[in-house]
Amino acid sequence: MKIFFIFLLITTITFAQNSVMVFQNNSDYMHRAIYDLLTKNIFLYSHFKIIETKENNNYNQVKSKIKELSAKNNSDISILYNIKTFGDGFLLNYIIYNNSNRWYENEYYFRETNMFNAVNKVLDDFYKMNNVNISRDNYIKEDEYISLIGYYSDIMSNDNIYNLFYSFHKDNIYFNMDYLEYLFVNNGNANDLISDILKTIDKKNHYYFYVLGIKYYNDYKVNVIYDDIEKSILNYEEAIKLKPNSYLYNEKLAKAYLLKNDYDNALKYYENAIILSDNNTSLIKEVLGILNRDFNKNANKIIEYLNKIISIDNNDDEAIEELAKLYESIGDYENAYLYYNKLMEAVNYHLYIINNEKPNASLYDKYTAKKNRTQTKIKSIENRMK
């Protein structure tokens, strides 16, 4: 018997009333499909923010402490799923719990070909419980799901998935959302692409403005017409007005300002994005690229962000090495020595993974060389501290 779990926590943050945190422990076809359709629909048609987590979760363990987990994560609502084989189909068990002690538990039997009905059942209960008015036209449609069965089946093993499925799914928004930027770069007719997307959403939807932002951003990169980057910025701003809790929209607006060389506004929206996705080290590193333009002015902020990266991932050797070099450059050898030793621990961790779990010759050479350099650096710092 195969069992699939999805656990979603909905938390409150500054930018929005509710957020959805997704806990998952499977990456097979059925999990991918139900997770993808559910979260994308919630993203498109509600005010909720989707937050991902890499934590592993056991369905029964989570169910037994769902109230505790909700409180721990400042959750307004928690949704717990369990999908298992049942007869010649599957049984979806799910719980919707909120912090006012409302508990709703249900189950839904489905076959693979009509799994979209199971997703819609959860969506319907979720939206009704949260007083979200959504048209039935915005639920998952049979043709949208059926056409994507092969896509979801192959997505985890085929690197060329876009080329394989584009001609069949170019008008399916649940496909387009994964490849939007690639579609604009490689599609000969952007207006046709926008028309395909408008088959699912209307021009008042936040995602429509985001699509236009991507279009004009790519137009500017190709033609370098100033008006295009201005249009990109205006459309990203409209998307954010309608869905301010999207870290992605804030990140894209930051990139547009960066392309315009407006570093102050770029930094503003990058920092908004970091607040909305506070465990996203890639965003922090993009901010560091801006702050490093004026190191003397931003040194304390740089140190703060580097420490934030390390608090998220204490084996991020790039951030640790950057911090060690920074302390060395300002003559703080005590902290430099501390972080070079932390760097050695991180390098040894990566070498352990390479040697025992994920062999990679080029990474092995990279980390072996870094280990040797770090050992030399530690000895040098020791001599300076004498």
XYZ file of C-alpha atoms in Angstrom:
386
model
C 0.000 0.000 0.000
C 1.368 3.394 -0.992
C 0.752 6.316 1.316
C 1.184 9.961 0.366
C 1.162 12.857 2.794
C 0.811 16.602 2.485
C 0.634 18.908 5.468
C -0.174 22.574 5.060
C 0.067 25.150 7.804
C -1.423 28.563 7.324
C 0.404 31.274 9.225
C -0.006 34.993 9.747
C 2.706 37.458 8.760
C 2.990 41.178 8.307
C 2.162 41.239 4.602
C -1.012 39.159 4.589
C -3.792 37.794 6.673
C -2.900 34.136 6.071
C -0.086 32.060 4.633
C 0.063 28.421 3.616
C 3.099 26.430 4.669
C 3.428 23.134 2.827
C 4.999 20.129 4.503
C 5.671 17.185 2.234
C 7.527 13.887 2.357
C 7.001 12.395 -1.099
C 7.932 13.448 -4.623
C 6.228 10.804 -6.749
C 3.642 11.410 -9.443
C 0.481 11.472 -7.308
C 1.954 13.673 -4.629
C 3.351 16.060 -7.223
C 0.051 16.357 -9.044
C -2.211 17.004 -6.054
C 0.297 19.339 -4.411
C 0.907 21.298 -7.598
C -2.745 21.769 -8.553
C -3.854 22.617 -5.027
C -1.163 25.184 -4.245
C -1.299 26.857 -7.644
C -5.066 27.241 -7.448
C -4.856 28.752 -3.965
C -2.108 31.088 -5.172
C -4.095 32.239 -8.209
C -7.525 32.730 -6.675
C -7.074 33.712 -3.036
C -5.138 36.082 -0.804
C -3.204 33.230 0.810
C 0.559 33.044 0.511
C 2.212 29.677 -0.160
C 5.271 28.894 1.972
C 7.242 25.733 1.372
C 9.187 23.668 3.858
C 11.539 20.732 3.382
C 10.594 19.030 6.619
C 9.538 15.372 6.602
C 6.216 14.648 8.249
C 4.406 11.538 9.346
C 0.643 11.800 8.884
C -0.364 10.172 12.187
C 2.246 12.055 14.180
C 1.152 15.386 12.734
C -2.511 14.586 13.274
C -1.908 13.865 16.955
C -0.320 17.269 17.547
C -1.913 19.440 14.897
C -3.085 21.994 17.474
C 0.417 22.264 18.937
C 1.980 22.619 15.490
C -0.548 25.273 14.548
C 0.230 27.323 17.641
C 3.995 26.833 17.202
C 3.832 28.209 13.671
C 1.311 30.955 14.513
C -1.084 29.167 12.199
C -4.610 30.355 11.604
C -5.476 27.143 9.785
C -3.838 23.742 9.315
C -4.687 21.219 6.629
C -3.481 17.639 6.802
C -3.736 15.063 3.999
C -3.336 11.327 3.770
C -3.740 9.571 0.412
C -3.623 5.786 0.266
C -4.618 3.022 -2.121
C -8.147 1.751 -1.551
C -9.726 -0.980 -3.691
C -9.190 -0.081 -7.307
C -8.624 3.579 -6.503
C -7.407 5.908 -3.797
C -8.812 7.366 -0.583
C -8.052 10.926 0.389
C -8.395 11.672 4.107
C -8.016 15.301 5.105
C -8.379 17.525 8.138
C -8.908 21.278 8.220
C -8.172 22.799 11.608
C -7.966 26.414 12.704
C -6.802 27.999 15.925
C -10.329 28.739 17.100
C -10.584 24.953 17.576
C -12.753 24.336 14.531
C -11.993 20.866 13.253
C -13.262 19.488 9.969
C -12.394 15.942 8.876
C -13.482 14.253 5.673
C -12.527 11.563 3.164
C -12.968 11.274 -0.586
C -12.635 8.219 -2.816
C -11.286 8.761 -6.324
C -9.597 7.066 -9.230
C -6.481 8.334 -10.919
C -8.371 9.804 -13.873
C -10.633 11.938 -11.670
C -8.162 13.014 -8.999
C -8.988 16.608 -9.944
C -12.356 16.091 -8.189
C -10.524 15.215 -4.977
C -8.443 18.382 -5.251
C -11.598 20.403 -5.911
C -13.308 18.898 -2.868
C -10.488 20.064 -0.621
C -10.404 23.454 -2.337
C -14.157 23.839 -1.886
C -14.021 23.107 1.849
C -10.923 25.290 2.244
C -12.464 28.290 0.477
C -15.814 27.989 2.250
C -14.158 27.714 5.652
C -12.183 30.885 4.938
C -15.032 32.827 3.319
C -13.259 33.058 -0.022
C -15.708 33.628 -2.871
C -14.476 31.751 -5.915
C -16.297 30.889 -9.119
C -16.738 27.220 -9.990
C -15.030 28.118 -13.267
C -11.821 28.631 -11.282
C -11.671 25.107 -9.884
C -9.539 22.429 -11.556
C -11.124 21.335 -14.835
C -11.047 17.771 -16.113
C -9.248 18.645 -19.338
C -6.627 20.617 -17.401
C -5.856 17.645 -15.185
C -6.116 14.835 -17.756
C -3.753 16.584 -20.155
C -1.155 16.906 -17.399
C -1.053 13.299 -16.158
C 1.922 12.511 -18.388
C 3.572 15.808 -17.454
C 3.401 15.069 -13.750
C 4.553 11.502 -14.321
C 7.667 12.570 -16.224
C 8.496 15.867 -14.530
C 10.823 14.319 -11.945
C 12.930 12.274 -14.347
C 13.039 14.220 -17.609
C 15.250 17.301 -17.816
C 13.775 18.218 -21.212
C 10.239 18.296 -19.854
C 9.373 21.710 -21.338
C 10.190 20.747 -24.941
C 8.428 17.414 -24.499
C 5.107 18.866 -23.371
C 4.960 22.450 -24.681
C 3.063 21.696 -27.898
C 0.378 19.823 -25.914
C 0.045 22.072 -22.867
C 0.928 25.614 -23.989
C -2.599 26.854 -23.157
C -2.744 25.144 -19.734
C -1.982 27.638 -16.971
C -0.887 24.919 -14.543
C 1.861 24.142 -17.061
C 2.577 27.757 -18.007
C 3.174 28.778 -14.406
C 6.240 26.531 -14.293
C 7.781 27.969 -17.448
C 6.474 31.510 -17.796
C 9.801 33.277 -18.358
C 11.038 30.522 -20.645
C 7.825 30.781 -22.646
C 8.313 34.496 -23.284
C 11.962 34.068 -24.233
C 11.276 31.196 -26.635
C 7.766 31.935 -27.898
C 7.536 33.783 -31.196
C 4.205 35.447 -30.390
C 3.864 36.848 -26.880
C 0.296 38.003 -27.546
C -0.780 34.419 -28.295
C 0.776 33.310 -25.022
C -1.085 36.010 -23.084
C -4.318 34.996 -24.824
C -3.757 31.394 -23.716
C -3.278 32.513 -20.115
C -6.408 34.687 -20.270
C -8.432 31.568 -20.997
C -8.027 30.748 -17.292
C -7.667 34.106 -15.521
C -9.129 37.548 -16.174
C -7.432 40.916 -16.463
C -8.214 41.764 -12.852
C -6.206 38.818 -11.517
C -2.844 39.613 -9.933
C -1.195 36.953 -12.074
C -2.205 38.754 -15.283
C -0.198 41.819 -14.242
C 2.710 39.581 -13.288
C 2.585 38.011 -16.768
C 2.759 41.476 -18.352
C 5.639 42.374 -16.052
C 7.582 39.342 -17.296
C 6.732 40.193 -20.926
C 7.978 43.783 -20.778
C 11.015 42.809 -18.710
C 12.086 40.361 -21.414
C 11.249 42.889 -24.148
C 13.597 45.368 -22.490
C 16.420 42.835 -22.276
C 16.082 42.194 -26.018
C 15.376 45.684 -27.380
C 16.645 47.966 -24.562
C 13.714 50.322 -24.970
C 13.319 52.371 -21.778
C 9.533 52.370 -21.980
C 9.510 48.566 -21.666
C 11.252 48.494 -18.291
C 8.886 51.207 -17.044
C 5.898 49.115 -18.166
C 7.409 46.055 -16.481
C 7.748 47.951 -13.203
C 4.197 49.333 -13.377
C 2.723 45.881 -13.976
C 4.736 44.264 -11.178
C 3.510 47.038 -8.882
C -0.087 46.296 -9.851
C 0.459 42.588 -9.160
C 1.840 43.423 -5.712
C -1.120 45.695 -4.937
C -3.438 42.748 -5.541
C -1.222 40.122 -3.858
C 1.284 41.896 -1.597
C 2.307 38.685 0.155
C 3.991 37.199 -2.923
C 7.733 37.112 -2.411
C 8.084 36.260 -6.112
C 6.352 39.457 -7.243
C 8.531 41.535 -4.930
C 11.656 39.756 -6.155
C 10.750 40.357 -9.809
C 10.084 44.030 -9.146
C 13.481 44.268 -7.444
C 15.133 42.714 -10.504
C 13.368 45.216 -12.785
C 14.644 48.132 -10.701
C 18.092 46.551 -10.737
C 18.010 46.398 -14.531
C 17.185 50.109 -14.417
C 20.160 50.697 -12.058
C 17.791 51.959 -9.361
C 19.578 50.253 -6.489
C 17.589 51.871 -3.670
C 14.257 50.555 -4.937
C 15.819 47.229 -5.888
C 17.048 46.846 -2.311
C 13.638 47.854 -0.927
C 11.761 45.137 -2.795
C 14.433 42.503 -2.282
C 14.143 43.098 1.449
C 10.347 42.820 1.187
C 10.840 39.497 -0.578
C 13.171 38.280 2.184
C 10.568 39.111 4.836
C 8.014 37.109 2.860
C 10.376 34.172 2.288
C 12.701 34.431 5.252
C 14.463 31.094 4.709
C 15.334 31.847 1.095
C 19.121 32.158 1.081
C 19.214 32.860 -2.667
C 17.282 36.092 -2.096
C 19.661 37.148 0.666
C 22.649 36.538 -1.590
C 21.079 38.738 -4.256
C 20.727 41.519 -1.676
C 24.360 41.058 -0.667
C 25.331 41.704 -4.277
C 23.740 45.160 -3.994
C 25.069 45.934 -0.515
C 28.626 45.037 -1.529
C 28.594 47.933 -3.988
C 29.294 50.155 -0.983
C 30.936 47.927 1.605
C 31.980 50.735 3.965
C 28.408 52.018 4.207
C 26.750 48.605 4.435
C 29.278 46.532 6.412
C 27.004 45.948 9.405
C 24.069 44.996 7.169
C 26.302 42.620 5.211
C 27.402 40.915 8.420
C 23.769 40.676 9.535
C 22.683 39.016 6.293
C 25.640 36.637 6.189
C 24.808 35.519 9.719
C 21.185 35.070 8.659
C 22.247 32.739 5.849
C 24.382 30.725 8.272
C 21.514 30.510 10.772
C 19.380 29.004 7.995
C 22.108 26.684 6.703
C 25.142 26.273 8.918
C 26.888 24.405 6.103
C 26.668 27.245 3.585
C 30.405 27.427 2.984
C 30.120 30.473 0.691
C 28.507 32.639 3.385
C 30.830 31.373 6.112
C 33.915 32.026 3.976
C 32.659 35.500 3.060
C 32.154 36.343 6.729
C 35.569 34.972 7.682
C 37.243 37.064 4.965
C 35.277 40.131 6.054
C 36.435 39.851 9.661
C 39.993 39.228 8.500
C 39.906 42.332 6.271
C 38.927 44.601 9.171
C 41.527 43.073 11.477
C 39.087 41.196 13.729
C 41.231 38.066 13.856
C 39.315 36.481 16.717
C 36.103 36.328 14.688
C 38.036 35.510 11.527
C 39.582 32.527 13.305
C 36.135 31.464 14.566
C 34.565 31.527 11.114
C 37.480 29.907 9.310
C 37.067 27.008 11.727
C 33.325 26.973 11.008
C 34.251 26.919 7.329
C 36.424 23.871 7.913
C 33.470 22.109 9.553
C 31.214 22.977 6.604
C 33.804 21.802 4.070
C 34.237 18.511 5.943
C 30.453 18.090 5.916
C 30.292 18.539 2.148
C 33.172 16.138 1.636
C 31.380 13.563 3.792
C 28.238 13.872 1.650
C 30.298 13.549 -1.539
C 32.217 10.539 -0.262
C 29.278 8.688 1.270
C 26.017 9.780 -0.347
C 26.363 11.826 -3.541
C 29.628 11.165 -5.408
C 30.727 14.108 -7.542
C 34.289 14.332 -8.824
C 34.288 18.055 -9.596
C 32.779 18.982 -6.223
C 35.255 16.682 -4.501
C 38.137 18.562 -6.123
C 36.521 21.900 -5.262
C 36.083 21.109 -1.582
C 39.446 19.384 -1.233
C 41.129 22.515 -2.579
C 39.008 24.700 -0.271
C 39.943 22.514 2.693
C 43.638 22.974 1.962
C 43.247 26.740 1.584
C 41.247 26.974 4.795
C 43.825 24.999 6.771
C 46.516 27.379 5.531
C 44.355 30.381 6.424
C 43.693 29.094 9.973
C 47.443 28.704 10.580
C 48.026 32.216 9.249
C 45.378 33.697 11.558
C 46.820 31.771 14.517
C 50.224 33.333 13.870
C 48.700 36.821 13.698
C 46.940 36.293 17.023
C 50.140 35.356 18.869
